[in-house]
Short mmCIF file of C-alpha atoms and ligand atoms in Angstrom, two decimals:
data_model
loop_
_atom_site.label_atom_id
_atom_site.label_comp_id
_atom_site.label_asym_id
_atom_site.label_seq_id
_atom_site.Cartn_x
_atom_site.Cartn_y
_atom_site.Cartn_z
CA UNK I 1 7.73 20.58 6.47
CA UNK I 2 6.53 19.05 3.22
CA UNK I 3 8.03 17.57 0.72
CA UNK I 4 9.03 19.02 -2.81
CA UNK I 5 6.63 18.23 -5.76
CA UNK I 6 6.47 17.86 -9.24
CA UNK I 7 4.35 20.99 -9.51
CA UNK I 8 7.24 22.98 -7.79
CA UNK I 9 9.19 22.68 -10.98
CA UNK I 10 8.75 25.37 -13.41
CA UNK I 11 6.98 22.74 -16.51
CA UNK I 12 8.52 25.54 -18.83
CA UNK I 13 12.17 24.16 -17.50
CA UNK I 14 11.17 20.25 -18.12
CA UNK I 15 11.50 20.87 -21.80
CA UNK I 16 14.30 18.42 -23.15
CA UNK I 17 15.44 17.24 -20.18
CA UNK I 18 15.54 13.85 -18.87
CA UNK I 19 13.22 12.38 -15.69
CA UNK I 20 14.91 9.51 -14.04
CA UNK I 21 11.47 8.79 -12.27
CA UNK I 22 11.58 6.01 -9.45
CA UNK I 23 7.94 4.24 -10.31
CA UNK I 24 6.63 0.88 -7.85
CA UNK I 25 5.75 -1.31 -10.79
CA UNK I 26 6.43 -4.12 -8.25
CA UNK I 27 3.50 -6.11 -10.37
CA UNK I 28 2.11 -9.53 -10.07
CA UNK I 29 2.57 -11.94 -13.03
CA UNK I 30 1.56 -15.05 -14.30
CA UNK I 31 3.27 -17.24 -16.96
CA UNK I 32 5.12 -13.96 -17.90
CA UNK I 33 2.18 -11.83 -17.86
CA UNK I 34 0.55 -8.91 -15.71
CA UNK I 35 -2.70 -10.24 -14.01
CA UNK I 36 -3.01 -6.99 -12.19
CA UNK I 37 -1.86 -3.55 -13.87
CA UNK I 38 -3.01 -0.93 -10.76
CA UNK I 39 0.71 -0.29 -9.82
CA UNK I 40 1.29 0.91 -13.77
CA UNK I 41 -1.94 3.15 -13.92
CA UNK I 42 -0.80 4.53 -10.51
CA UNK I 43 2.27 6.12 -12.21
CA UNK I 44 0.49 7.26 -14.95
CA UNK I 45 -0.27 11.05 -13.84
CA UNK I 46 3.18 11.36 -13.18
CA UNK I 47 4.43 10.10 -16.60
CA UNK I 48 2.12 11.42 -18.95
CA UNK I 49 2.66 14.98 -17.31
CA UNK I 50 6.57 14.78 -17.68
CA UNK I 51 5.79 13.41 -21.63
CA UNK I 52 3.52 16.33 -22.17
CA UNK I 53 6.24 19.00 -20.79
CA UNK I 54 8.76 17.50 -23.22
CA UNK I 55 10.87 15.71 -20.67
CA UNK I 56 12.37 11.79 -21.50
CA UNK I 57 11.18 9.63 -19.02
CA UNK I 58 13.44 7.16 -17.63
CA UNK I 59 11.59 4.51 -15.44
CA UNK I 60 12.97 2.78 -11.84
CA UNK I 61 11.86 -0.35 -10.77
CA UNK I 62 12.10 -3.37 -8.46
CA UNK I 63 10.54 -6.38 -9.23
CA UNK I 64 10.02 -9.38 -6.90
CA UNK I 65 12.33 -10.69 -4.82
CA UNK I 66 15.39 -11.99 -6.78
CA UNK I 67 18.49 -12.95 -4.95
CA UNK I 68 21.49 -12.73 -5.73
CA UNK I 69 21.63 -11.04 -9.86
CA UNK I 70 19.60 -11.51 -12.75
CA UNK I 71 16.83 -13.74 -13.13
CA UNK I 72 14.57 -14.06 -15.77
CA UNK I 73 11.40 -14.33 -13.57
CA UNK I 74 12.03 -11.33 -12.31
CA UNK I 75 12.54 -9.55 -15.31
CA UNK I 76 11.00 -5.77 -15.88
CA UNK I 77 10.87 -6.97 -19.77
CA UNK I 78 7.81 -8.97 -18.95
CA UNK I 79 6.02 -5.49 -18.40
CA UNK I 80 7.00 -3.35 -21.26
CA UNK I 81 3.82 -4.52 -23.65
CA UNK I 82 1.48 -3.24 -20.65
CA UNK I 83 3.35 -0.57 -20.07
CA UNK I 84 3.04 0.14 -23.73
CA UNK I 85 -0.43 -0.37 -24.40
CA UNK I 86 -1.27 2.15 -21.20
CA UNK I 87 0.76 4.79 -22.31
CA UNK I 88 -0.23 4.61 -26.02
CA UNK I 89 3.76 4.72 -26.97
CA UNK I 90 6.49 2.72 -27.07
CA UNK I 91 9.13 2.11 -24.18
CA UNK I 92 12.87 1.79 -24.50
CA UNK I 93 13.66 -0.91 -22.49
CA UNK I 94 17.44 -0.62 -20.75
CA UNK I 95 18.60 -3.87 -19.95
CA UNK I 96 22.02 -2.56 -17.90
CA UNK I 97 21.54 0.68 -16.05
CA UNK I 98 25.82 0.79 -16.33
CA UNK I 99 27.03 3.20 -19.38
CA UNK I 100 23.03 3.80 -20.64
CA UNK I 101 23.20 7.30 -20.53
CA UNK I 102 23.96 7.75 -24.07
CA UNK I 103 20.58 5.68 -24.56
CA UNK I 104 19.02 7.95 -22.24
CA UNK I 105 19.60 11.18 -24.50
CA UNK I 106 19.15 9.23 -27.75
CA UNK I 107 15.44 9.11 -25.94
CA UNK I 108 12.43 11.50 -28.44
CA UNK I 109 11.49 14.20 -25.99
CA UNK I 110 8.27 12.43 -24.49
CA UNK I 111 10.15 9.14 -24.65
CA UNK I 112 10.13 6.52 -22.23
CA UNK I 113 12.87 4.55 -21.18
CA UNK I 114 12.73 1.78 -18.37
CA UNK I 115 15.66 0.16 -16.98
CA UNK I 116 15.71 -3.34 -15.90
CA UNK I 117 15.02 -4.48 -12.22
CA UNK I 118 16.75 -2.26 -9.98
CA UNK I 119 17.53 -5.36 -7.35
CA UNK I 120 19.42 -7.56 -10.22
CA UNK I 121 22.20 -5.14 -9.28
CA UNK I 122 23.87 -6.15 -5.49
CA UNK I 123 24.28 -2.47 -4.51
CA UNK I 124 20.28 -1.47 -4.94
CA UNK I 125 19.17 -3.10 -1.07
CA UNK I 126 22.52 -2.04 0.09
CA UNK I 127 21.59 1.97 -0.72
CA UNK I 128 25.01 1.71 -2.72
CA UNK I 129 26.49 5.11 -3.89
CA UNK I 130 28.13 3.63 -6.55
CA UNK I 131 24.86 2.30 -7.92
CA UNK I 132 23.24 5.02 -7.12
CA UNK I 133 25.83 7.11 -9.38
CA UNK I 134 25.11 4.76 -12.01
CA UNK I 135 21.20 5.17 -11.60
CA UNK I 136 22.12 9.12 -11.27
CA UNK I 137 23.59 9.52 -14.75
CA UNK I 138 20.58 8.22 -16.35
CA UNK I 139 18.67 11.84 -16.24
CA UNK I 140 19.31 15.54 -15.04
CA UNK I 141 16.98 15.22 -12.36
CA UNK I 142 14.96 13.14 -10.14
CA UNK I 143 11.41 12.10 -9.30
CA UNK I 144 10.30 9.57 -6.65
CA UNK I 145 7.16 8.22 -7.53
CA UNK I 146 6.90 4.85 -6.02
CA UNK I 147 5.35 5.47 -2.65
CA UNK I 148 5.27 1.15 -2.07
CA UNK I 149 9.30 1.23 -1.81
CA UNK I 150 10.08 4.31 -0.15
CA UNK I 151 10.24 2.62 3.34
CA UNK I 152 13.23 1.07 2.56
CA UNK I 153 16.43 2.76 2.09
CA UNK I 154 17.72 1.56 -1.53
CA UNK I 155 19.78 3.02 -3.87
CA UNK I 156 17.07 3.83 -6.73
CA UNK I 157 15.02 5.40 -3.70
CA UNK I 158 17.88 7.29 -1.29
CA UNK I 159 21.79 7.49 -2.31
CA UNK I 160 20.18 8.60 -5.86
CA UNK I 161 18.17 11.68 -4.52
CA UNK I 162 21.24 12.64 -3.04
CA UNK I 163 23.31 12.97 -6.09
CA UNK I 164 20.43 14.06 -8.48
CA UNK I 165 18.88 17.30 -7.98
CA UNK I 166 15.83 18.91 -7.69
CA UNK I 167 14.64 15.25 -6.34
CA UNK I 168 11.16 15.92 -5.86
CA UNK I 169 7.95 13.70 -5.49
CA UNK I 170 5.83 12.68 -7.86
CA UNK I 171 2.41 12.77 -7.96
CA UNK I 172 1.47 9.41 -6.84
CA UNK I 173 3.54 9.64 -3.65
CA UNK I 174 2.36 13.11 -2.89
CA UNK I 175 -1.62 11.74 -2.93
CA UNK I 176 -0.21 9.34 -0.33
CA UNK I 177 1.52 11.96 1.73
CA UNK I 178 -1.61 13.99 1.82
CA UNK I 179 -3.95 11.65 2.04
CA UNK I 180 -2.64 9.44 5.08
CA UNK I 181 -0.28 12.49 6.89
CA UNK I 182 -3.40 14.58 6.92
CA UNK I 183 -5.73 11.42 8.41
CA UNK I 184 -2.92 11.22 11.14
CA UNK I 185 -1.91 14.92 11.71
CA UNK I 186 -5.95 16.71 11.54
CA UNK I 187 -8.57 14.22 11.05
CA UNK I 188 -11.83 15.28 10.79
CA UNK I 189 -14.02 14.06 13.77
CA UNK I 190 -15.03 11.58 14.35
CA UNK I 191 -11.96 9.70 13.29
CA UNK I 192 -12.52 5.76 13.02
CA UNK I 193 -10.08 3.20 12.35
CA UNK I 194 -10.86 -0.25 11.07
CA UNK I 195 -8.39 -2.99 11.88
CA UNK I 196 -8.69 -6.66 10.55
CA UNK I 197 -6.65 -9.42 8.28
CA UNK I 198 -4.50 -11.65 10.26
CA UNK I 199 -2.62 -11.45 12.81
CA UNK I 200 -1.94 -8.73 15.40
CA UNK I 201 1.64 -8.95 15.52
CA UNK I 202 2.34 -7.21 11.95
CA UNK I 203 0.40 -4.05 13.38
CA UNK I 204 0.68 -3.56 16.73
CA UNK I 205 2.80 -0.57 16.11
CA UNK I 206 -0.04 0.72 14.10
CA UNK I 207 -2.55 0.09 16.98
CA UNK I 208 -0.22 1.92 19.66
CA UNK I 209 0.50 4.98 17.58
CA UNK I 210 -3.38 5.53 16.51
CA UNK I 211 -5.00 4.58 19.85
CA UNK I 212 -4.07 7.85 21.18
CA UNK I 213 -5.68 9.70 18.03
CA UNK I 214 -8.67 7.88 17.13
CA UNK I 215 -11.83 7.67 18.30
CA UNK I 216 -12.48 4.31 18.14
CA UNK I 217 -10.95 1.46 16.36
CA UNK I 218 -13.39 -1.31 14.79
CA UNK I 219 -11.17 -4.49 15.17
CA UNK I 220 -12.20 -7.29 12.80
CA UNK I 221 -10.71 -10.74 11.00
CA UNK I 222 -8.53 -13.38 13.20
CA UNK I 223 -7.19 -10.20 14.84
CA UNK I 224 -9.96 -9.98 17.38
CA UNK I 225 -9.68 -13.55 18.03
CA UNK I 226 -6.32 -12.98 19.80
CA UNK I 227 -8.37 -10.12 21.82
CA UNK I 228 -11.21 -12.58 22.42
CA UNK I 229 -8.49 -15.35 23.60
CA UNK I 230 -6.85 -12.77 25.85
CA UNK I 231 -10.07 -11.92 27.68
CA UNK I 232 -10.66 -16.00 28.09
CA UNK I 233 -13.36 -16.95 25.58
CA UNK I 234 -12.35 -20.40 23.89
CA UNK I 235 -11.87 -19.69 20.20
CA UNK I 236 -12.17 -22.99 18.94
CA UNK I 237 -9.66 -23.47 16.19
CA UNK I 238 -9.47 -19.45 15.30
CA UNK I 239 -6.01 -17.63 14.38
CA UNK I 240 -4.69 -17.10 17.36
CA UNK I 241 -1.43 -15.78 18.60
CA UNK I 242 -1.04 -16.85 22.34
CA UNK I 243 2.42 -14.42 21.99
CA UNK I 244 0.61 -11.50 21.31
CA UNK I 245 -2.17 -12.55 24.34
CA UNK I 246 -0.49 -10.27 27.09
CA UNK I 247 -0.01 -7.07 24.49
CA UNK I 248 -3.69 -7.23 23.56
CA UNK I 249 -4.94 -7.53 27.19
CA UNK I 250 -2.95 -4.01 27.98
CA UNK I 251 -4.14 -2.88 24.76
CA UNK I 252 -8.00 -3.09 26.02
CA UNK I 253 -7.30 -1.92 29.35
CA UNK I 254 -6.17 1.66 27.77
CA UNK I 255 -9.70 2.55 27.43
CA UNK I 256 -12.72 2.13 25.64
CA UNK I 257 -11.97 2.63 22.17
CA UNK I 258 -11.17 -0.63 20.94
CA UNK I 259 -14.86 -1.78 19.56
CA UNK I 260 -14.49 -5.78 19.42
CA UNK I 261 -17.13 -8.19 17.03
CA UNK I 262 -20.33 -8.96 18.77
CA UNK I 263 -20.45 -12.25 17.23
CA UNK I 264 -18.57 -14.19 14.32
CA UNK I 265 -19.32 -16.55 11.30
CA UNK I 266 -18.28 -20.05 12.05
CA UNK I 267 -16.97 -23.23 10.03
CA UNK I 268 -15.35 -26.67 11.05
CA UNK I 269 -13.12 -25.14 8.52
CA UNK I 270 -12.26 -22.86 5.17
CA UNK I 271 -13.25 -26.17 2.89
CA UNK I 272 -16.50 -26.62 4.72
CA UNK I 273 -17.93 -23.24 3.99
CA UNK I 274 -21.66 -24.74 2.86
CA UNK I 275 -21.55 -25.18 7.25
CA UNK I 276 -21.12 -21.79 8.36
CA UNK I 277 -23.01 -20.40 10.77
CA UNK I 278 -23.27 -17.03 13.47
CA UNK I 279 -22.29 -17.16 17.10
CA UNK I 280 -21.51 -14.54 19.50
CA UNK I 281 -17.93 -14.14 20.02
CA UNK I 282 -17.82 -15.66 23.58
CA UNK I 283 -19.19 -19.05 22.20
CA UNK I 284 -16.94 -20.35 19.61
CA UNK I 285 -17.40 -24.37 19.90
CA UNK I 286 -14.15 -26.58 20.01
CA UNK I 287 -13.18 -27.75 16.90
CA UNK I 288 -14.52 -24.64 14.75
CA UNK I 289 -13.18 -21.58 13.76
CA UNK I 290 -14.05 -17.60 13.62
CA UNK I 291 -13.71 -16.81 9.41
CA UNK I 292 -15.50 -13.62 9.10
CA UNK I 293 -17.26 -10.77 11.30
CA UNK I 294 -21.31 -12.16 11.64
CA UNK I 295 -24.46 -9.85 10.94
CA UNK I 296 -24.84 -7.88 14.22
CA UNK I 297 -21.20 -6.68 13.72
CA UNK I 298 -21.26 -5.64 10.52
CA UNK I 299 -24.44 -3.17 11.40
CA UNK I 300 -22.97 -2.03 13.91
CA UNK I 301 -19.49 -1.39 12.04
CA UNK I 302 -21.23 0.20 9.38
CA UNK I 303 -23.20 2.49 12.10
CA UNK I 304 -20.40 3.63 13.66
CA UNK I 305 -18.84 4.02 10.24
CA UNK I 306 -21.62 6.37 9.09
CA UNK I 307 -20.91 8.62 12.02
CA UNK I 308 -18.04 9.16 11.32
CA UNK I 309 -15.75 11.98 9.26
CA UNK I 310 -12.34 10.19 8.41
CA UNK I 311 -12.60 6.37 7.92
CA UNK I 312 -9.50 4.60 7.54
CA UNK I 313 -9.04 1.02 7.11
CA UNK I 314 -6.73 -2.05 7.11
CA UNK I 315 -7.10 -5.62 6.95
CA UNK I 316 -10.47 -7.45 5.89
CA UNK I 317 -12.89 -8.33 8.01
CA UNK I 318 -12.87 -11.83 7.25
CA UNK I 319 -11.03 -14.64 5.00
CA UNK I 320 -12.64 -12.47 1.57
CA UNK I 321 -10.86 -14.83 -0.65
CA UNK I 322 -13.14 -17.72 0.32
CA UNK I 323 -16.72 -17.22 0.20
CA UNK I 324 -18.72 -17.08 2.22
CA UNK I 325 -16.55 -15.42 4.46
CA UNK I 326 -15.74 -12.57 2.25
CA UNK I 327 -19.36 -10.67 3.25
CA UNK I 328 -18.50 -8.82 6.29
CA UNK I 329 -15.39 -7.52 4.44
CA UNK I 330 -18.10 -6.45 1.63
CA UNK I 331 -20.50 -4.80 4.24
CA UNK I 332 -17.53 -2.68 5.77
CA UNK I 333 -16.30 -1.51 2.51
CA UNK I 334 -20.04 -0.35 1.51
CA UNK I 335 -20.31 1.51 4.65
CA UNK I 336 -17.45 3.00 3.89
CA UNK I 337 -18.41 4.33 0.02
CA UNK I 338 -21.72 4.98 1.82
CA UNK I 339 -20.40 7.27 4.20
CA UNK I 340 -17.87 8.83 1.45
CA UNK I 341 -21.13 9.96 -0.18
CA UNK I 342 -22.07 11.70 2.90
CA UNK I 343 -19.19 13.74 2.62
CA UNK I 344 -16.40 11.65 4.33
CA UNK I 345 -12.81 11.24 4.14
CA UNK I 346 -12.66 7.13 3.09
CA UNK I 347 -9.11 5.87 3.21
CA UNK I 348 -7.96 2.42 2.27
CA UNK I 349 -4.66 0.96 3.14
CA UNK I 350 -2.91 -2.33 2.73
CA UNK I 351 -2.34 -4.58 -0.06
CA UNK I 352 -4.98 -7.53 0.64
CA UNK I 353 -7.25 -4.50 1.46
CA UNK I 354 -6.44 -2.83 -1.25
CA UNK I 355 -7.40 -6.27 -2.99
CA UNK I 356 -10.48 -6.55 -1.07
CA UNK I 357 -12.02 -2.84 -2.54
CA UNK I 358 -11.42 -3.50 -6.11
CA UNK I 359 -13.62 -1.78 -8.28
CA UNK I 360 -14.68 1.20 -5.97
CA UNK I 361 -11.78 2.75 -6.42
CA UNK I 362 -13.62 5.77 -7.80
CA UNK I 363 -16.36 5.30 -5.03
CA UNK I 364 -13.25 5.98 -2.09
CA UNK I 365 -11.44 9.00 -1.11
CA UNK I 366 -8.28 6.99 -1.36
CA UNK I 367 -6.84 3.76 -1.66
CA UNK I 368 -3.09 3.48 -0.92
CA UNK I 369 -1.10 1.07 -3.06
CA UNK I 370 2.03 1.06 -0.79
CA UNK I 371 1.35 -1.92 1.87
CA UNK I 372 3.75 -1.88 4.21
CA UNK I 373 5.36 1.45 3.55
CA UNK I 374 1.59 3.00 4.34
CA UNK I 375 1.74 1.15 7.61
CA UNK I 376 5.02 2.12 8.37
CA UNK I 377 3.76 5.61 7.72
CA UNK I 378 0.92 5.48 9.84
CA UNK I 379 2.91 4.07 12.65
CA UNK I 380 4.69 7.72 12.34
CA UNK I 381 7.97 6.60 10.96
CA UNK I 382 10.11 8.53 9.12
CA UNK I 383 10.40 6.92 5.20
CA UNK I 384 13.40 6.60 4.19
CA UNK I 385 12.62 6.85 0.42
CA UNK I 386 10.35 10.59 1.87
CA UNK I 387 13.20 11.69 4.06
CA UNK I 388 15.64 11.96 0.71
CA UNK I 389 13.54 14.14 -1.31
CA UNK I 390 14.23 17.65 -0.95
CA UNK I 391 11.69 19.82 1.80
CA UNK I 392 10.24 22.73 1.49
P1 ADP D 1 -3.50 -6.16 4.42
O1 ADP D 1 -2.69 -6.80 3.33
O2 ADP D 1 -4.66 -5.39 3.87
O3 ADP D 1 -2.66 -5.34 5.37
P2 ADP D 1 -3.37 -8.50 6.06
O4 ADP D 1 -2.28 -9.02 5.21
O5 ADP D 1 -3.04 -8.05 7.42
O6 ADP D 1 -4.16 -7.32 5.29
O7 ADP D 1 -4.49 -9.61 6.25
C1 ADP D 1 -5.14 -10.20 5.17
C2 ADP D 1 -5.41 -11.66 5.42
O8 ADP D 1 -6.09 -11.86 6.65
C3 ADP D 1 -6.26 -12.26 4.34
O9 ADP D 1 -5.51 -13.21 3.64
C4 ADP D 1 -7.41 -12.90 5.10
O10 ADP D 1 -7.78 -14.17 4.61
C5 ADP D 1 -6.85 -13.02 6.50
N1 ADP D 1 -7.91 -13.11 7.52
C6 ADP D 1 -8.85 -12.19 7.81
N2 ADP D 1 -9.69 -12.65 8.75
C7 ADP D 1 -9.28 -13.90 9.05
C8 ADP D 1 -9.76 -14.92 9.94
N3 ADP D 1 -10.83 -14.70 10.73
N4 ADP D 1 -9.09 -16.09 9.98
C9 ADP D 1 -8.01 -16.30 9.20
N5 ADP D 1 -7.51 -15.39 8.34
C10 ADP D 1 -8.14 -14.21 8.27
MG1 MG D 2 -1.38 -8.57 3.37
#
């Protein structure tokens, strides 16, 4: 089964009518302004296509975390100048979803409308009807476009595609469909996974459901320390989650494709970077602490990288934010575009990831801008915000 598209609409029939188009601009900003605009050019495809067929656009989004109603922080206003300058036009901005429907038609055909933070209303986390009505009367038909949000069941991403139809997927979301279903359902061989960031705990459901399909997983950052701790090497003053101890040793007793760090770069801590040095990962002194994947590693990472045909990773390697410690998440992601130019399937997934690969965008097969809904995905759930959209 897949999933109704955008392209499955005759353009012809988009003429005059108006898109109520469920975008992720779930954007960080500073002092009221956007410090990162990848979430906005994301939706772009999708938007500029409906403009060009003559459609009004009317734009869904959640912002932040506000509790309770309105709050100025939160506020999709602080957007509309980006959102403006990107698209070259300007953009209605709807302040209450509630009796805007006369705004919506008063729209240009090609105009863009975009409604004010979908969670200021108490009925969006709830997957309200009633808001979802609301949100429904706001266009003729509906497009879900914000892969980020669709594993949770909200009203501007499930009740509404069941009122408004067609309720199809936009572009954006369908790259992600493709790009990580296909990884999961008919890799090409041989299929490596590369685990790091944290803690093990937040993906342990991603481990279990890709051991089975992988050929090997690459396990980096303070994630292997909580392997290393389980197999009883001292790890110093490493991230380690004694919880998760028992899970990881059944974890490497389910066979051999679990490929641990040789060795690690070392610090008495994150200030005292000018200190770091390489040791192999069974001799982590008291007192110090595993930041990074060392030298050894990252060759052999990147080798086993090479050979393979679909790469997909999550989580740095290391603490990236604090140099030193940010080069064996650089190596990794240059083996990666280096095998990509050999003709393989490079997939990126996770929002610190995502962070972490900045600028080779173009250099990747894919990088997914939905953080936890992409690991949700991979772990083979069912998306809520997916499920709604019509199948075909
Ligand atoms: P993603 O957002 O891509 O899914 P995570 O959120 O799981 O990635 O992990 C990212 C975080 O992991 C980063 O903030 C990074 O500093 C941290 N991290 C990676 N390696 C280590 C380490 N060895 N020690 C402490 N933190 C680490
Ligand atoms: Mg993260």
């Amino acid at each position: 089964m897949t999933t109704r598209g955008l392209r499955d609409l005759p353009p012809q029939a988009l003429d005059g009518t108006r898109a109520l188009v469920r975008v992720d601009f779930n954007v960080p900003l500073k002092d009221g302004a956007v410090t990162d605009d990848t979430r906005l050019r994301a939706a772009l495809p999708t938007i500029n296509y409906l403009r060009e067929k003559g459609a009004r656009v009317i734009l869904l989004s959640h912002l932040g975390r506000p509790k309770g109603g309105p709050d100025p922080t939160y506020s999709l206003k602080q957007i509309v100048r980006d959102l403006e300058r990107l698209l070259g036009a300007p953009v209605e901005f709807i302040p209450d979803p509630t009796a805007a429907a006369a705004t919506t038609r008063r729209l240009p055909r090609g105009g863009v409308g975009l409604v004010e933070n979908t969670r200021f209303w108490p009925g969006e986390e709830k997957n309200d009807p009633e808001l979802a009505k609301t949100f429904a009367a706001l266009g003729d038909f509906y497009v879900n476009d914000a892969f980020g949000s669709a594993h949770r069941a909200h009203a501007s991403t499930a009740a509404v595609a069941a009122l408004l139809k067609p309720a199809v997927a936009g572009f954006l979301m369908e790259k992600e469909l493709q790009y990580l279903g296909e990884a999961l359902r008919e890799p090409r061989r041989p299929f490596v996974v590369v685990l790091g960031g944290a803690k093990i705990s937040g993906k342990i459901d991603v481990i279990q459901a890709l051991l089975p399909r992988v050929d090997e997983i690459l396990i980096g950052g303070a994630m292997a320390c909580t392997f290393f701790a389980a197999m009883g090497f001292g790890m110093g003053t490493s991230l380690v989650e004694p919880d998760r101890m028992p899970l990881a040793r059944s974890l490497l007793s389910q066979g051999s494709t679990l490929i641990l760090p040789r060795g690690g770069v070392i610090a008495p801590s994150l200030e005292r970077g000018a200190e770091a040095r390489e040791v192999p990962s069974d001799q982590v002194p008291e007192g110090w602490a595993v930041y990074d994947i060392d030298t050894a590693t990252r060759h052999d990472f990147a080798a086993r990288v090479a050979r393979a045909k679909t790469i997909l990773w999550n989580g740095p390697m290391g603490v990236f934010e604090t140099p030193p410690f940010d080069a064996g998440t650089r190596a990794i992601a240059a083996a990666l575009v280096a095998a990509g130019r050999k003709g393989a399937v490079t997939i990126v997934g996770g929002g610190d990831s995502a962070a972490a690969v900045a600028g080779l965008e173009d250099q990747l097969t894919h990088v997914s801008t939905g953080g936890g809904a992409s690991l949700e995905f991979l772990e083979g759930k069912t998306l809520p915000g997916v499920a709604a959209l019509e199948q075909v």
